[in-house]
Amino acid sequence: CLWGDGCQGILDEPAAHLMQGCCSVGAEMLDEDEAMLVAALGATLEPEQLQHHAEAVEHGFFSDDTRTNTRVVDGACIFFNRPGFPGGVGCALHRAAEDAGE
């Protein structure tokens, strides 16, 4: 994985400027335990940490009730903060873990 270091993404055309990498399709959950963990961690994020916080509050983190994939919002995973977001670009969960020293 070259995320943030030259990844062209996985769209039909190279799109390194979007900085999405494979986040353009959301994240697939391994099982219900992982889905529960992702939901619990996501619930701890503040609007300053998660660009699509309002969308998450209103519609949840997952694409449907099976909770097997994260919701895609505006062409990328709901947890993906886009370039220009004041909280920083990239996965909000990963950024929060780094901020917490994990």
Short mmCIF file of C-alpha atoms in Angstrom, two decimals:
data_model
loop_
_atom_site.label_atom_id
_atom_site.label_comp_id
_atom_site.label_asym_id
_atom_site.label_seq_id
_atom_site.Cartn_x
_atom_site.Cartn_y
_atom_site.Cartn_z
CA CYS A 1 0.00 0.00 0.00
CA LEU A 2 1.30 3.44 -0.98
CA TRP A 3 -1.54 5.48 0.55
CA GLY A 4 -0.50 9.09 0.80
CA ASP A 5 2.77 8.34 -0.95
CA GLY A 6 1.90 8.25 -4.63
CA CYS A 7 -1.05 5.84 -4.74
CA GLN A 8 -3.03 6.40 -7.93
CA GLY A 9 -6.21 4.97 -6.40
CA ILE A 10 -8.40 2.21 -7.77
CA LEU A 11 -10.79 4.21 -9.94
CA ASP A 12 -10.99 3.69 -13.71
CA GLU A 13 -8.46 6.50 -14.23
CA PRO A 14 -5.48 7.49 -12.06
CA ALA A 15 -6.64 9.95 -9.38
CA ALA A 16 -3.75 10.51 -6.98
CA HIS A 17 -5.02 14.07 -6.36
CA LEU A 18 -8.09 12.66 -4.56
CA MET A 19 -5.78 10.87 -2.10
CA GLN A 20 -8.45 8.16 -1.70
CA GLY A 21 -6.42 5.08 -2.47
CA CYS A 22 -8.80 2.17 -2.03
CA CYS A 23 -11.07 4.23 0.25
CA SER A 24 -13.21 4.97 -2.81
CA VAL A 25 -15.10 1.71 -2.23
CA GLY A 26 -15.50 1.91 1.54
CA ALA A 27 -14.19 -0.73 3.91
CA GLU A 28 -15.38 -4.33 4.04
CA MET A 29 -15.88 -5.77 7.51
CA LEU A 30 -14.42 -9.16 8.39
CA ASP A 31 -17.31 -10.09 10.69
CA GLU A 32 -19.87 -8.69 13.13
CA ASP A 33 -17.22 -8.23 15.83
CA GLU A 34 -15.20 -5.96 13.55
CA ALA A 35 -18.35 -4.05 12.57
CA MET A 36 -19.19 -3.52 16.25
CA LEU A 37 -15.64 -2.29 16.94
CA VAL A 38 -15.67 0.10 13.97
CA ALA A 39 -19.08 1.46 15.02
CA ALA A 40 -17.93 1.93 18.62
CA LEU A 41 -14.72 3.70 17.59
CA GLY A 42 -16.58 5.79 15.03
CA ALA A 43 -19.03 6.91 17.71
CA THR A 44 -16.13 8.46 19.65
CA LEU A 45 -15.17 10.79 16.77
CA GLU A 46 -16.01 14.46 17.04
CA PRO A 47 -17.09 16.64 14.07
CA GLU A 48 -13.58 18.13 14.04
CA GLN A 49 -12.18 14.64 13.41
CA LEU A 50 -14.73 13.27 10.93
CA GLN A 51 -15.66 15.31 7.88
CA HIS A 52 -18.94 13.46 7.38
CA HIS A 53 -19.92 13.40 11.05
CA ALA A 54 -23.45 14.71 10.40
CA GLU A 55 -24.01 12.03 7.73
CA ALA A 56 -22.81 9.36 10.16
CA VAL A 57 -25.14 10.59 12.91
CA GLU A 58 -28.11 10.73 10.55
CA HIS A 59 -27.55 7.55 8.51
CA GLY A 60 -24.92 5.48 10.33
CA PHE A 61 -21.50 4.22 9.33
CA PHE A 62 -22.58 1.22 7.26
CA SER A 63 -24.09 0.90 3.80
CA ASP A 64 -26.98 -1.27 5.01
CA ASP A 65 -28.26 -3.35 7.91
CA THR A 66 -25.87 -6.23 7.16
CA ARG A 67 -23.04 -3.99 8.42
CA THR A 68 -20.56 -5.61 6.03
CA ASN A 69 -19.35 -2.41 4.33
CA THR A 70 -18.89 1.17 5.40
CA ARG A 71 -21.11 3.75 3.77
CA VAL A 72 -19.71 5.55 0.70
CA VAL A 73 -20.32 9.31 0.81
CA ASP A 74 -19.42 11.54 -2.12
CA GLY A 75 -17.33 8.82 -3.73
CA ALA A 76 -15.35 7.51 -0.75
CA CYS A 77 -15.64 5.79 2.62
CA ILE A 78 -17.58 7.78 5.21
CA PHE A 79 -14.45 7.76 7.41
CA PHE A 80 -12.25 9.27 4.66
CA ASN A 81 -11.52 12.95 5.29
CA ARG A 82 -10.92 14.69 1.96
CA PRO A 83 -8.03 16.99 1.08
CA GLY A 84 -8.69 20.42 2.56
CA PHE A 85 -10.62 19.16 5.61
CA PRO A 86 -9.24 21.06 8.64
CA GLY A 87 -9.03 17.84 10.67
CA GLY A 88 -6.60 16.36 8.15
CA VAL A 89 -6.84 14.13 5.12
CA GLY A 90 -7.17 10.35 5.39
CA CYS A 91 -9.02 7.85 7.51
CA ALA A 92 -10.57 9.55 10.53
CA LEU A 93 -10.22 6.34 12.55
CA HIS A 94 -6.52 6.03 11.75
CA ARG A 95 -5.90 9.71 12.43
CA ALA A 96 -7.68 9.48 15.81
CA ALA A 97 -5.61 6.43 16.76
CA GLU A 98 -2.39 8.24 15.86
CA ASP A 99 -3.50 11.31 17.82
CA ALA A 100 -4.12 9.04 20.82
CA GLY A 101 -0.62 7.57 20.49
CA GLU A 102 -1.84 4.18 19.29
#
